[in-house]
XYZ file of C-alpha atoms in Angstrom:
762
model
C 82.863 157.991 111.505
C 81.839 154.826 109.807
C 84.312 155.252 106.914
C 87.253 156.044 109.260
C 86.643 153.071 111.464
C 86.155 150.885 108.298
C 89.698 151.839 107.286
C 90.956 151.387 110.812
C 89.549 147.745 110.910
C 90.902 146.943 107.424
C 94.359 148.098 108.720
C 94.039 146.190 111.995
C 93.021 143.008 109.981
C 96.062 143.143 107.618
C 98.596 144.125 110.379
C 97.025 141.997 112.907
C 100.480 140.781 114.065
C 101.671 144.387 114.626
C 98.417 145.192 116.487
C 98.506 142.254 118.812
C 102.277 142.879 119.530
C 101.559 146.606 120.259
C 98.883 145.643 122.975
C 101.071 143.010 124.372
C 103.902 145.629 124.544
C 101.500 148.151 126.192
C 100.409 145.476 128.746
C 104.077 144.617 129.603
C 105.084 148.288 130.001
C 102.240 149.321 132.220
C 102.698 145.932 134.100
C 106.488 146.931 134.858
C 105.328 150.433 135.826
C 103.079 148.789 138.351
C 105.736 146.589 139.789
C 108.021 149.532 140.320
C 105.511 152.009 141.487
C 104.985 153.304 145.012
C 102.549 151.911 147.140
C 99.045 153.370 146.338
C 97.472 155.813 149.085
C 94.369 154.449 151.067
C 91.101 155.788 150.481
C 90.936 159.406 151.915
C 87.881 160.696 153.828
C 88.810 164.242 153.212
C 85.730 166.252 152.081
C 86.389 169.846 151.545
C 83.434 172.285 152.405
C 81.566 170.430 154.956
C 81.696 171.301 158.883
C 82.943 168.073 159.921
C 85.996 168.086 157.822
C 86.614 171.767 158.875
C 86.680 170.539 162.655
C 88.897 167.740 161.900
C 91.372 170.280 160.321
C 90.981 172.535 163.324
C 92.083 169.631 165.583
C 95.125 168.817 163.451
C 96.152 172.540 163.751
C 95.387 173.006 167.594
C 96.568 169.609 168.815
C 99.857 169.072 167.016
C 101.540 165.686 167.009
C 98.218 163.889 167.055
C 95.865 162.721 164.365
C 92.330 163.895 164.308
C 91.504 160.721 162.656
C 93.875 158.583 164.553
C 93.294 155.071 165.100
C 91.024 154.297 168.253
C 90.203 150.823 169.966
C 87.076 150.697 172.331
C 87.629 147.515 174.237
C 84.265 146.398 175.716
C 84.154 144.064 178.792
C 81.144 141.947 179.554
C 80.916 140.069 182.835
C 79.468 136.657 182.970
C 75.628 136.249 183.813
C 75.153 137.300 187.217
C 78.498 138.940 187.855
C 79.667 142.367 187.736
C 82.804 143.881 186.076
C 83.425 145.844 189.150
C 84.298 142.574 191.161
C 87.746 142.113 192.380
C 88.720 139.555 189.755
C 87.123 141.091 186.894
C 88.588 144.617 187.855
C 92.062 143.133 188.088
C 91.672 141.654 184.576
C 90.430 144.971 183.176
C 93.246 147.077 184.788
C 95.953 144.638 183.729
C 94.724 144.864 179.911
C 94.662 148.929 180.196
C 98.270 148.724 181.770
C 99.670 146.406 179.178
C 98.144 148.202 176.305
C 99.155 151.528 177.456
C 102.829 150.634 177.292
C 102.435 149.282 173.721
C 103.948 150.955 170.580
C 102.241 153.848 169.012
C 99.869 154.116 171.890
C 98.754 157.701 172.701
C 96.657 156.934 175.776
C 94.674 154.182 177.386
C 91.805 155.200 179.723
C 90.421 152.640 182.286
C 86.834 152.421 182.429
C 86.939 152.894 186.126
C 88.613 156.241 186.071
C 86.547 157.292 182.990
C 83.122 156.392 184.646
C 82.746 153.987 181.665
C 80.796 151.203 183.567
C 77.094 150.605 183.032
C 74.687 151.225 185.706
C 74.113 147.678 186.383
C 77.901 147.104 186.274
C 77.553 144.318 183.810
C 79.318 146.299 180.932
C 82.383 148.504 180.802
C 84.590 149.676 178.165
C 88.390 151.150 177.839
C 89.312 153.496 175.136
C 92.689 153.234 173.500
C 93.885 155.935 171.162
C 96.734 155.925 168.852
C 99.139 158.358 167.570
C 98.599 157.369 163.954
C 95.750 156.372 161.624
C 94.520 152.913 161.507
C 96.498 152.232 158.087
C 99.646 153.141 159.598
C 99.371 150.922 162.649
C 102.083 148.357 162.700
C 101.554 144.816 163.134
C 103.370 144.841 166.451
C 100.683 147.487 167.884
C 97.777 145.109 166.521
C 99.356 142.057 168.154
C 99.913 143.619 171.288
C 96.353 144.794 171.851
C 94.993 141.321 170.410
C 97.316 139.270 173.026
C 96.126 141.475 175.814
C 92.380 140.999 174.783
C 92.974 137.161 174.912
C 94.483 137.130 178.206
C 91.446 139.162 179.543
C 89.150 136.567 177.918
C 91.003 133.804 179.540
C 90.275 135.488 182.948
C 86.571 134.955 182.297
C 85.281 138.036 180.621
C 83.684 138.498 177.216
C 85.886 141.062 175.519
C 85.162 142.549 171.970
C 87.046 145.319 170.366
C 85.312 148.141 168.285
C 86.733 151.143 166.652
C 89.216 151.262 163.722
C 92.312 149.729 165.216
C 91.537 146.180 164.761
C 88.999 146.563 161.937
C 88.498 143.229 160.161
C 88.687 143.146 156.457
C 85.434 141.950 154.796
C 85.205 138.446 153.477
C 86.114 138.347 149.901
C 83.473 137.089 147.607
C 83.930 135.193 144.265
C 82.414 138.270 142.241
C 85.017 138.401 139.346
C 85.237 134.790 138.908
C 81.502 134.325 139.193
C 80.996 137.085 136.522
C 83.400 135.602 134.056
C 81.977 132.167 134.329
C 78.489 133.465 133.897
C 79.615 135.631 130.916
C 81.273 132.711 129.370
C 78.131 130.661 129.666
C 75.924 133.515 128.240
C 78.278 133.926 125.365
C 78.489 130.256 124.513
C 74.745 130.003 124.277
C 74.388 133.068 122.316
C 77.158 132.442 119.764
C 77.201 128.462 119.822
C 80.857 128.768 119.471
C 83.705 128.390 121.833
C 85.944 130.932 119.889
C 83.129 133.590 119.604
C 82.433 133.209 123.332
C 86.140 133.302 124.325
C 87.289 136.333 122.064
C 85.109 138.818 124.047
C 86.294 137.527 127.322
C 90.142 137.517 126.139
C 89.781 141.130 125.107
C 88.020 142.287 128.212
C 90.591 140.499 130.443
C 93.307 142.307 128.364
C 91.659 145.677 128.797
C 91.131 145.123 132.563
C 94.800 144.054 132.927
C 96.147 147.166 131.046
C 93.797 149.443 133.123
C 94.465 147.971 136.606
C 98.157 148.111 135.946
C 98.149 151.570 134.776
C 95.994 152.645 137.836
C 98.487 150.951 139.974
C 101.433 152.654 138.222
C 99.927 156.115 138.590
C 98.319 155.272 142.085
C 101.068 157.417 143.895
C 101.280 160.028 141.423
C 97.512 160.772 141.156
C 96.276 159.351 144.590
C 94.453 156.340 143.098
C 93.475 154.039 145.816
C 92.514 150.269 145.712
C 88.823 151.335 145.546
C 89.569 152.985 142.176
C 91.080 149.738 140.737
C 88.057 147.587 142.071
C 85.457 149.917 140.475
C 87.737 149.892 137.215
C 87.957 146.173 137.344
C 84.161 145.722 137.657
C 83.256 148.201 134.884
C 86.149 147.065 132.718
C 84.972 143.399 132.635
C 81.351 144.679 131.915
C 81.810 147.093 129.104
C 84.960 145.222 127.810
C 82.802 142.033 127.285
C 79.942 143.987 125.801
C 81.829 146.132 123.361
C 83.692 143.113 121.782
C 80.473 141.242 121.814
C 78.689 143.783 119.588
C 81.591 143.659 117.179
C 82.039 139.968 117.169
C 78.187 139.560 116.542
C 78.043 142.161 113.699
C 81.100 140.444 112.165
C 79.101 137.096 112.165
C 76.141 138.891 110.530
C 78.220 140.264 107.739
C 79.812 136.971 107.101
C 76.438 135.491 107.046
C 75.405 137.925 104.296
C 78.314 136.549 102.072
C 81.268 139.016 102.861
C 84.831 137.921 103.046
C 86.293 138.004 106.305
C 88.381 141.182 106.103
C 85.432 143.116 104.537
C 83.180 141.705 107.256
C 85.531 142.675 110.067
C 85.770 146.134 108.574
C 81.878 146.523 108.258
C 81.486 145.296 111.726
C 83.806 147.851 113.161
C 82.485 150.649 110.871
C 78.890 149.972 112.001
C 78.825 148.328 115.457
C 82.228 150.022 116.301
C 80.704 153.552 115.579
C 77.896 152.535 118.300
C 80.760 151.376 120.468
C 82.437 154.773 120.227
C 79.500 156.856 121.164
C 78.296 154.368 123.956
C 81.737 154.656 125.350
C 81.633 158.418 125.281
C 78.233 158.491 127.137
C 79.980 156.239 129.893
C 82.843 158.403 130.085
C 80.680 161.654 130.305
C 78.759 159.929 133.260
C 82.028 158.929 135.084
C 83.890 162.343 134.515
C 80.733 164.115 135.597
C 81.170 162.485 139.152
C 83.959 165.455 139.483
C 80.929 167.766 139.775
C 80.025 166.405 143.136
C 83.026 167.802 144.567
C 84.192 164.805 146.583
C 87.892 163.919 145.729
C 87.520 160.076 145.981
C 84.585 160.031 143.748
C 86.401 162.173 141.162
C 89.361 159.736 141.292
C 87.016 156.845 140.948
C 85.521 158.453 137.965
C 88.642 159.218 136.280
C 90.249 155.958 136.683
C 87.197 154.133 135.430
C 86.676 156.331 132.396
C 90.215 155.515 131.367
C 89.344 151.789 131.633
C 86.225 152.463 129.523
C 88.474 153.952 126.835
C 90.836 151.278 126.863
C 87.963 148.774 126.154
C 86.718 150.894 123.393
C 90.209 150.975 121.692
C 90.513 147.184 122.058
C 87.261 146.741 120.444
C 88.011 148.890 117.542
C 91.555 147.438 116.995
C 92.420 144.247 118.838
C 89.212 142.502 118.033
C 89.549 142.789 114.142
C 93.114 141.806 114.449
C 92.223 138.627 116.375
C 89.423 137.931 113.825
C 92.341 137.977 111.283
C 94.028 135.157 112.885
C 90.920 132.922 113.346
C 88.412 134.380 110.591
C 86.149 131.356 110.508
C 86.556 130.061 114.077
C 83.831 132.532 115.551
C 81.258 131.468 113.083
C 78.544 128.742 113.860
C 79.830 125.098 113.475
C 77.749 124.505 110.293
C 79.234 127.765 108.683
C 82.918 127.414 109.564
C 83.793 125.276 106.390
C 81.219 126.809 104.097
C 82.594 130.279 103.707
C 85.970 128.931 102.592
C 84.476 126.700 100.164
C 81.933 128.798 98.482
C 83.295 132.240 99.043
C 79.803 134.012 99.143
C 77.507 131.307 97.462
C 76.279 130.047 100.821
C 75.565 132.824 103.243
C 74.968 130.756 106.245
C 72.027 130.013 108.497
C 71.925 133.718 109.699
C 71.468 135.357 106.330
C 69.833 133.044 103.733
C 68.901 135.412 100.778
C 68.726 138.462 102.970
C 68.772 142.083 101.804
C 70.909 144.790 103.393
C 68.777 145.430 106.210
C 68.714 141.686 107.259
C 65.216 140.678 106.514
C 64.522 137.243 104.901
C 62.353 138.658 102.048
C 62.639 142.315 102.234
C 59.457 142.869 104.030
C 60.592 141.767 107.615
C 58.780 138.545 107.542
C 60.148 134.985 107.512
C 58.973 132.804 104.628
C 57.389 129.323 105.429
C 59.778 126.363 105.886
C 62.584 128.707 107.191
C 64.096 128.856 110.601
C 61.885 129.825 113.480
C 61.294 133.682 113.857
C 63.747 135.020 116.537
C 62.015 135.941 119.896
C 63.165 139.696 119.429
C 61.279 139.815 116.294
C 58.215 138.323 117.914
C 58.360 140.675 120.888
C 58.878 143.565 118.787
C 55.858 142.850 116.839
C 53.879 142.349 119.977
C 55.042 145.915 121.215
C 54.348 147.699 117.942
C 50.841 146.228 117.898
C 49.980 147.315 121.301
C 52.255 150.185 122.307
C 49.763 152.260 124.595
C 49.363 149.263 126.723
C 53.022 148.246 126.905
C 54.032 151.904 127.615
C 51.422 152.406 130.288
C 52.305 148.891 131.903
C 56.110 149.790 132.087
C 55.713 153.424 133.346
C 53.288 152.332 136.080
C 55.336 149.324 136.883
C 58.744 151.047 137.181
C 56.963 153.989 138.867
C 55.462 151.561 141.613
C 58.987 150.186 142.214
C 60.445 153.792 142.438
C 58.173 154.839 145.289
C 60.083 153.568 148.162
C 62.944 155.843 147.073
C 60.843 158.824 148.177
C 61.850 157.640 151.934
C 65.515 157.421 151.026
C 67.777 158.085 153.972
C 71.404 158.547 153.440
C 74.398 157.865 155.775
C 77.460 155.641 155.913
C 76.878 152.101 157.532
C 79.159 151.495 160.553
C 79.747 148.461 162.666
C 75.973 147.858 162.900
C 75.991 146.711 159.280
C 78.894 144.154 159.784
C 77.855 140.519 160.284
C 77.565 139.148 163.906
C 80.813 137.000 163.293
C 82.905 140.067 163.607
C 84.225 141.485 167.012
C 83.298 145.058 165.934
C 79.668 144.190 165.628
C 79.631 142.369 168.784
C 81.153 145.333 170.574
C 78.785 147.451 169.050
C 75.834 145.381 170.252
C 77.337 145.092 173.722
C 77.697 148.843 174.116
C 74.172 149.457 172.880
C 72.822 146.892 175.563
C 75.056 148.287 178.320
C 74.954 151.976 177.733
C 72.279 152.799 175.058
C 72.689 153.189 171.291
C 73.977 156.534 171.352
C 77.351 155.388 172.846
C 78.253 153.908 169.368
C 77.788 157.332 167.841
C 79.213 160.013 170.145
C 79.417 163.516 168.830
C 82.573 165.368 169.006
C 82.383 169.100 169.745
C 85.522 171.225 169.019
C 85.473 174.448 171.097
C 87.447 177.273 169.920
C 87.991 179.712 172.868
C 90.816 181.807 171.093
C 88.685 184.934 171.230
C 86.986 184.401 174.584
C 87.933 186.584 177.713
C 87.670 183.606 179.900
C 88.371 180.303 178.116
C 87.459 177.903 180.777
C 84.158 179.654 181.624
C 83.490 179.724 177.912
C 84.006 176.018 177.479
C 81.969 175.337 180.728
C 79.226 177.439 179.283
C 79.134 175.424 175.923
C 79.159 172.130 177.685
C 76.321 173.012 180.037
C 74.182 174.132 176.964
C 75.024 170.904 175.182
C 74.122 168.935 178.266
C 70.654 170.619 178.418
C 69.962 169.814 174.861
C 67.015 167.322 174.367
C 68.415 164.186 173.080
C 72.008 164.467 174.800
C 72.566 161.714 177.505
C 75.883 162.977 178.676
C 78.805 165.381 177.868
C 82.387 164.438 178.915
C 84.813 166.692 180.775
C 86.547 169.004 178.287
C 90.024 168.097 177.118
C 92.328 171.301 176.348
C 95.106 171.670 174.015
C 98.506 172.832 175.314
C 97.867 176.284 174.252
C 94.423 176.392 176.306
C 92.680 177.988 173.338
C 90.760 174.744 172.126
C 88.847 172.288 173.988
C 87.033 168.974 172.857
C 84.072 167.446 174.605
C 82.265 164.240 173.777
C 78.299 164.377 173.598
C 76.771 161.051 173.808
C 73.102 160.952 171.896
C 70.263 158.950 173.308
C 69.854 157.388 169.816
C 71.974 155.340 167.546
C 74.437 156.982 164.798
C 72.189 155.827 162.060
C 68.749 157.271 163.498
C 67.004 160.171 161.966
C 66.640 161.514 165.643
C 70.320 161.706 165.731
C 70.344 163.594 162.391
C 67.769 166.039 163.904
C 70.039 166.565 167.040
C 73.099 167.375 165.051
C 70.948 169.860 163.222
C 69.518 171.230 166.501
C 73.031 171.785 168.001
C 74.234 173.577 164.962
C 71.168 175.634 164.814
C 71.599 176.853 168.494
C 75.135 177.857 167.713
C 74.609 181.654 167.225
C 72.771 182.021 170.455
C 75.409 179.965 172.511
C 78.368 181.720 170.832
C 76.964 185.158 171.643
C 76.483 184.310 175.282
C 79.838 182.406 175.911
C 82.282 183.962 173.425
C 83.240 180.661 172.215
C 82.886 179.239 168.672
C 82.339 175.495 168.237
C 81.961 172.877 165.492
C 80.478 169.548 165.572
C 82.235 166.473 164.060
C 82.982 162.807 164.689
C 82.122 159.826 162.586
C 78.269 160.340 163.237
C 78.306 163.900 162.192
C 80.818 163.293 159.322
C 78.290 160.729 157.849
C 75.555 163.029 158.121
C 77.241 165.889 156.465
C 78.540 163.655 153.620
C 75.004 162.277 153.262
C 73.678 166.116 152.920
C 76.438 166.923 150.473
C 75.464 163.995 148.063
C 71.937 164.959 148.285
C 72.612 168.442 147.289
C 74.868 167.367 144.572
C 72.503 164.893 142.899
C 70.422 167.359 140.911
C 73.553 169.329 139.475
C 75.139 166.165 138.513
C 72.125 164.988 136.788
C 71.783 168.206 135.038
C 75.340 168.087 133.810
C 75.388 164.455 132.772
C 71.960 164.265 131.104
C 72.560 167.861 129.373
C 75.921 166.564 127.912
C 74.653 163.139 126.806
C 71.357 164.734 125.404
C 73.606 166.894 123.166
C 75.777 163.696 122.100
C 72.559 161.528 121.409
C 71.179 164.431 119.376
C 74.206 164.256 117.154
C 74.080 160.480 116.848
C 70.486 160.043 116.209
C 69.810 163.506 114.521
C 66.611 163.800 116.491
C 65.293 165.682 119.592
C 62.610 163.215 120.603
C 64.838 160.209 120.720
C 67.248 161.628 123.356
C 64.344 162.993 125.428
C 62.909 159.383 125.378
C 66.435 157.949 126.436
C 66.577 160.342 129.485
C 63.088 159.636 130.432
C 63.595 155.868 130.257
C 66.865 156.177 132.136
C 65.018 158.148 135.001
C 62.499 155.379 135.157
C 65.143 152.516 135.477
C 67.387 154.394 138.085
C 64.284 155.362 140.286
C 63.084 151.569 140.071
C 66.669 150.563 141.134
C 66.787 153.138 143.931
C 63.567 151.992 145.138
C 64.884 148.310 145.255
C 67.744 149.256 147.237
C 65.539 151.078 149.773
C 63.105 148.234 150.020
C 65.988 145.762 150.736
C 68.667 147.501 152.566
C 66.861 150.149 154.420
C 63.239 148.659 154.990
C 64.651 145.116 155.251
C 61.954 143.403 152.872
C 64.050 140.461 151.474
C 67.194 141.427 153.312
C 67.694 137.801 154.606
C 67.512 136.421 151.226
C 70.410 138.602 150.185
C 72.504 138.028 153.326
C 71.891 141.516 154.729
C 72.015 141.192 158.473
C 71.143 144.735 159.519
C 69.269 147.463 157.723
C 69.948 151.257 157.956
C 70.540 154.012 155.978
C 71.780 153.928 152.179
C 75.442 154.474 151.844
C 75.745 158.228 150.985
C 77.600 158.010 147.728
C 75.249 155.227 146.570
C 72.805 157.443 144.664
C 75.244 159.522 142.824
C 77.376 156.511 142.158
C 74.379 154.781 140.783
C 73.215 157.532 138.749
C 76.648 157.918 136.982
C 77.240 154.289 136.261
C 73.828 153.260 135.229
C 73.430 156.298 133.174
C 76.472 155.267 131.165
C 75.370 151.715 130.848
C 71.827 152.707 129.918
C 73.138 154.758 126.991
C 75.109 151.871 125.764
C 71.832 149.849 125.351
C 70.052 152.987 123.929
C 72.968 153.561 121.221
C 73.250 149.827 120.182
C 69.375 149.081 119.924
C 68.247 152.433 118.634
C 71.043 152.768 116.047
C 70.098 149.557 114.514
C 66.434 150.715 114.281
C 67.544 154.111 112.815
C 69.942 152.185 110.361
C 66.924 150.251 109.129
C 64.764 153.270 108.724
C 67.652 155.093 106.785
C 67.651 152.110 104.438
C 63.982 152.795 103.590
C 61.728 150.686 106.033
C 58.835 152.200 107.612
C 59.093 153.255 111.361
C 57.252 150.251 112.788
C 59.084 147.813 110.530
C 62.328 149.491 111.405
C 61.612 148.687 115.160
C 61.130 145.030 114.195
C 64.357 144.765 112.133
C 66.348 146.620 114.830
C 65.188 144.008 117.273
C 66.044 141.232 114.974
C 69.659 142.214 114.788
C 70.207 143.513 118.335
C 67.650 142.238 120.816
C 69.488 139.029 121.505
C 72.841 140.607 121.798
C 71.570 143.466 123.963
C 70.005 140.899 126.141
C 73.199 138.722 126.275
C 75.239 141.791 127.208
C 72.797 142.867 129.945
C 72.839 139.354 131.525
C 76.827 139.577 131.571
C 76.579 142.957 133.105
C 74.191 141.576 135.831
C 76.510 138.768 136.553
C 79.540 140.786 136.999
C 77.731 143.253 139.436
C 75.676 140.689 141.004
C 78.840 138.586 141.743
C 80.071 141.298 144.101
C 77.158 140.493 146.374
C 78.785 137.236 147.533
C 81.365 139.404 149.551
C 80.789 139.892 153.252
C 80.626 143.659 153.355
C 77.194 145.258 153.529
C 78.156 148.263 151.306
C 79.708 146.117 148.728
C 76.424 143.995 148.606
C 74.481 147.164 148.160
C 76.667 148.299 145.219
C 76.319 145.001 143.687
C 72.622 144.678 144.090
C 71.969 148.377 142.879
C 73.867 148.032 139.695
C 72.481 144.592 138.905
C 68.817 145.679 139.339
C 69.401 148.795 137.431
C 70.909 147.080 134.423
C 67.829 144.481 134.731
C 65.316 147.407 134.722
C 66.953 149.338 132.071
C 67.883 146.560 129.496
C 64.861 144.336 129.818
C 61.950 146.741 130.732
C 62.999 150.125 129.385
C 64.779 149.310 126.379
C 62.843 146.205 125.271
C 59.432 147.689 126.081
C 59.355 151.465 126.772
C 61.849 152.355 123.884
C 59.856 150.204 121.156
C 56.482 151.422 122.434
C 57.476 155.073 122.321
C 59.088 154.775 118.847
C 55.828 152.916 117.541
C 53.634 155.753 118.815
C 55.899 158.457 117.452
C 56.393 157.105 113.975
C 58.217 159.381 111.614
C 58.202 162.091 114.269
C 60.653 160.283 116.370
C 63.371 161.285 113.701
C 62.410 164.936 113.406
C 65.011 167.516 113.681
C 64.805 171.175 112.625
C 66.520 172.054 109.571
C 68.599 174.909 111.184
C 69.658 172.683 113.853
C 70.416 169.716 111.566
C 72.906 172.076 109.671
C 74.574 173.234 112.823
C 75.115 169.804 114.358
C 78.220 167.561 113.597
C 77.361 164.889 111.152
C 78.681 161.279 112.156
C 77.669 158.378 110.077
C 77.126 155.861 112.967
C 74.614 153.695 110.800
C 77.242 153.334 108.056
C 75.543 154.840 105.115
C 78.633 155.424 103.320
C 79.173 151.734 103.659
C 75.971 150.771 102.381
C 76.935 150.367 98.588
C 79.990 148.341 99.732
C 77.853 146.198 101.883
C 75.280 145.431 99.043
C 78.121 144.093 96.935
C 79.540 141.219 98.925
C 82.451 140.268 96.530
C 83.809 143.826 96.249
C 87.119 145.140 95.148
C 88.825 144.087 98.181
C 87.875 140.447 97.646
C 91.194 139.409 96.566
C 92.894 140.831 99.512
C 90.258 139.206 101.725
C 90.942 135.838 100.187
C 94.476 136.022 101.112
C 93.760 137.255 104.639
C 90.930 134.684 105.452
C 93.324 131.767 105.800
C 93.801 130.697 109.323
C 97.139 131.177 110.538
């Protein structure tokens, strides 16, 4: 692997104009494809295999011409203090609104609150239900404007009017996540490298990769069903991994130049060593993302495929475009004091990062820094501290992360609705008004679809089911049945006494379904429970059931890959255990803030509730891939030092000497990118950004910087043990660049003449 990538980088450095032109041509081609492509589809809520979806499908079949998930507007009227909505003036304003909206385009029906008994007991609140013949995404601006204008006229009459439902759902406020992430990344890179060029190159290549990926996703959106959400996730991951992968290659290039290598050979060595780590780190991310298909949710599968493609583009750019760009400006990425030195001395002055260092990067071959030289890097000091106290550090990290993970045992999954929106939105105000006037259950009614195709007396069968539902504890009311034209299917709405996100509502749905065999045997009718509330409950259960199989597939495949990379059994086991600690702590932090509300105000979370159903699986997939990034980059340098003859403890110190600062910078960049998405107004987006940022922090700065060196120090030589038979069976990959060691030990190698020609700035 290292030798092959070494040749690739040599070619890219020599043919740098061709490489850059090819990438620019690819960007132009996919951009043209995106411009001429059909509009991408909206996110689909279709979830095969759950009862709620089966009920939706039955509604589409038995009620032709209507959309089971058609748009709906629930217009809530609240009278002024001391007044009632049933007064003559207020009633006239409500009826006027309903009549105006009923004649509007795309409207299937408009029900007055006075005809549907939708008035609260104290007559202070009422609501009208407006249904549409199409989904919210297909509503025209004319339909929305007609409803909005009618609402404004009702407000002018003195009523407080708010609109819930999907028809006028407001878009969440856009944050500055991408901009903030890039700005923080630029600052971190500038501090790390001390060079504008070195900081700018990873940003440039990351933006190139994200541009190509987003354009490709847009171009293929119609054909493969990629929605805008796929692009958003791809952009978030593309920025993070694109910057990191280029960062590792550029950092290794500077290190090789500091040892005295000419520009072309330094670029080739950087790609041969750090590039090998990039390849396998990228593969672990791809495995984690493609593994989302195991969950069985089409939307997650598409998100995984699109993001995996983005990661692959980032890997290819790091292996080809980075050495090509280094060929144009070979000295620009070096520290300021070294930019002129290499040209004048050609190897006689290695630079401040490599004075008289041996091949493993130590100052004197023993891992110590002689008196009078530069200050010992913080990574070295920390590694020495950990290796001297491995037991204490290990216990502290395990206990600390374990304590943070404890709240995750109380994880409740669901899909936050209008209750999680800011109070500045009309949906949230409508939600609160309904809860105050009618009780919290009115915001999450259960839709029961009754199939009486096989019943002897369909009307009596529906009545029997409705009566049994009305007698179930926790049900406040059941609406009159609505039959289809064939009279073989009816729909009733059952209102719970508790809110849609309540655990008692989940128990109620379970009770209704558990009573189904008895009810069906006495009435002869079959029924299914659906609606938004039941759908969210079913999705949460599906995600929970899929979590363990998903973990098994992803961790199993990554374990095999890491065993091939590190030629060890215990190192992959350690990596998996460390990942479980970090993801457990991240889930605990999410539950603490977004479910239990501790510190919610600090993060701008206005309403707590269940954790988004897809969040745990999503977090596991993304964080596992990113965690293995740090695992490969850090441990590969430790193993490289060990292979080159250092003792296990000293190899840990050497590995930290070369990688701790870069891994830390990479983690800060990822945290900035993910944390930037918390600036948006949507609670779910805040949750994703917070979860990923906290998981990266726990994994990079606690697990990889403390747990990993402590375990390696305790294991010693045993960390690299692999049975002989298994060693012969496994594919051999030279990620540490053993084949390049001899070349690396001879700075002015045979390619030096070519290097001298290529190192001139053009």
